[in-house]
Amino acid sequence: MSQLPGLTKGYWSDYDDPARSHTFIVFAELDAAVAFADNVRGNAENQNRSGVRNISLDIVTVKATT
């Protein structure tokens, strides 16, 4: 992950359900985020074989940080 083009930050969190997690990945540029999302969506078959299922993958704009 740390070598992804444009990657700024990554956060991984857990739910009470150990089968679920929520990931926030921040990119410096929209193009890098779109390329990453396209790669993840195109790799669904390998993810399924590994037991990974994406419920959603959304690209949003960070409006503020603290």
PDB file of C-alpha atoms in Angstrom:
ATOM      1  CA  MET A   1       0.000   0.000   0.000  1.00  0.00           C
ATOM      2  CA  SER A   2       2.683   2.527   0.925  1.00  0.00           C
ATOM      3  CA  GLN A   3       3.998   2.523  -2.634  1.00  0.00           C
ATOM      4  CA  LEU A   4       0.697   3.403  -4.303  1.00  0.00           C
ATOM      5  CA  PRO A   5       1.029   6.496  -6.491  1.00  0.00           C
ATOM      6  CA  GLY A   6      -0.490   9.523  -4.777  1.00  0.00           C
ATOM      7  CA  LEU A   7      -1.203   7.740  -1.478  1.00  0.00           C
ATOM      8  CA  THR A   8      -1.319  10.234   1.391  1.00  0.00           C
ATOM      9  CA  LYS A   9      -2.787   8.270   4.336  1.00  0.00           C
ATOM     10  CA  GLY A  10      -4.535   5.006   5.062  1.00  0.00           C
ATOM     11  CA  TYR A  11      -6.780   4.027   7.978  1.00  0.00           C
ATOM     12  CA  TRP A  12      -8.193   0.604   8.829  1.00  0.00           C
ATOM     13  CA  SER A  13     -10.886   0.121  11.443  1.00  0.00           C
ATOM     14  CA  ASP A  14     -12.831  -2.755  12.973  1.00  0.00           C
ATOM     15  CA  TYR A  15     -16.484  -3.337  13.671  1.00  0.00           C
ATOM     16  CA  ASP A  16     -17.852  -5.451  16.528  1.00  0.00           C
ATOM     17  CA  ASP A  17     -18.257  -8.085  13.803  1.00  0.00           C
ATOM     18  CA  PRO A  18     -14.731  -9.436  13.162  1.00  0.00           C
ATOM     19  CA  ALA A  19     -15.710 -10.319   9.588  1.00  0.00           C
ATOM     20  CA  ARG A  20     -16.062  -6.624   8.726  1.00  0.00           C
ATOM     21  CA  SER A  21     -13.752  -3.636   8.574  1.00  0.00           C
ATOM     22  CA  HIS A  22     -13.848  -0.134   7.195  1.00  0.00           C
ATOM     23  CA  THR A  23     -10.940   1.371   5.308  1.00  0.00           C
ATOM     24  CA  PHE A  24     -10.228   5.016   4.497  1.00  0.00           C
ATOM     25  CA  ILE A  25      -7.511   5.600   1.930  1.00  0.00           C
ATOM     26  CA  VAL A  26      -6.577   9.188   1.120  1.00  0.00           C
ATOM     27  CA  PHE A  27      -4.928  10.174  -2.139  1.00  0.00           C
ATOM     28  CA  ALA A  28      -3.393  13.509  -3.086  1.00  0.00           C
ATOM     29  CA  GLU A  29      -5.152  13.596  -6.459  1.00  0.00           C
ATOM     30  CA  LEU A  30      -8.515  12.378  -7.744  1.00  0.00           C
ATOM     31  CA  ASP A  31      -6.859  10.541 -10.658  1.00  0.00           C
ATOM     32  CA  ALA A  32      -4.861   8.384  -8.234  1.00  0.00           C
ATOM     33  CA  ALA A  33      -8.008   7.549  -6.258  1.00  0.00           C
ATOM     34  CA  VAL A  34      -9.897   6.608  -9.425  1.00  0.00           C
ATOM     35  CA  ALA A  35      -7.019   4.405 -10.628  1.00  0.00           C
ATOM     36  CA  PHE A  36      -6.905   2.645  -7.258  1.00  0.00           C
ATOM     37  CA  ALA A  37     -10.685   2.106  -7.223  1.00  0.00           C
ATOM     38  CA  ASP A  38     -10.618   0.749 -10.775  1.00  0.00           C
ATOM     39  CA  ASN A  39      -7.862  -1.678  -9.783  1.00  0.00           C
ATOM     40  CA  VAL A  40      -9.781  -2.891  -6.723  1.00  0.00           C
ATOM     41  CA  ARG A  41     -13.012  -3.314  -8.679  1.00  0.00           C
ATOM     42  CA  GLY A  42     -11.180  -5.178 -11.435  1.00  0.00           C
ATOM     43  CA  ASN A  43      -9.644  -7.569  -8.912  1.00  0.00           C
ATOM     44  CA  ALA A  44     -12.930  -8.780  -7.399  1.00  0.00           C
ATOM     45  CA  GLU A  45     -12.429 -12.400  -8.473  1.00  0.00           C
ATOM     46  CA  ASN A  46      -9.097 -12.690  -6.631  1.00  0.00           C
ATOM     47  CA  GLN A  47     -10.573 -10.927  -3.606  1.00  0.00           C
ATOM     48  CA  ASN A  48     -13.489 -13.373  -3.489  1.00  0.00           C
ATOM     49  CA  ARG A  49     -11.108 -16.337  -3.620  1.00  0.00           C
ATOM     50  CA  SER A  50      -9.281 -14.837  -0.631  1.00  0.00           C
ATOM     51  CA  GLY A  51     -12.491 -14.309   1.332  1.00  0.00           C
ATOM     52  CA  VAL A  52     -12.611 -10.540   0.801  1.00  0.00           C
ATOM     53  CA  ARG A  53     -15.893  -8.957  -0.215  1.00  0.00           C
ATOM     54  CA  ASN A  54     -16.301  -5.263  -0.884  1.00  0.00           C
ATOM     55  CA  ILE A  55     -19.690  -3.988   0.174  1.00  0.00           C
ATOM     56  CA  SER A  56     -18.976  -0.573  -1.293  1.00  0.00           C
ATOM     57  CA  LEU A  57     -16.098   1.447  -2.642  1.00  0.00           C
ATOM     58  CA  ASP A  58     -16.762   5.161  -2.808  1.00  0.00           C
ATOM     59  CA  ILE A  59     -14.628   8.099  -3.885  1.00  0.00           C
ATOM     60  CA  VAL A  60     -15.309  11.238  -1.898  1.00  0.00           C
ATOM     61  CA  THR A  61     -13.575  14.572  -1.362  1.00  0.00           C
ATOM     62  CA  VAL A  62     -12.083  15.379   2.034  1.00  0.00           C
ATOM     63  CA  LYS A  63     -13.548  18.741   3.007  1.00  0.00           C
ATOM     64  CA  ALA A  64     -11.762  19.308   6.314  1.00  0.00           C
ATOM     65  CA  THR A  65      -9.302  17.788   8.757  1.00  0.00           C
ATOM     66  CA  THR A  66      -8.459  18.555  12.364  1.00  0.00           C
TER      67      THR A  66
END
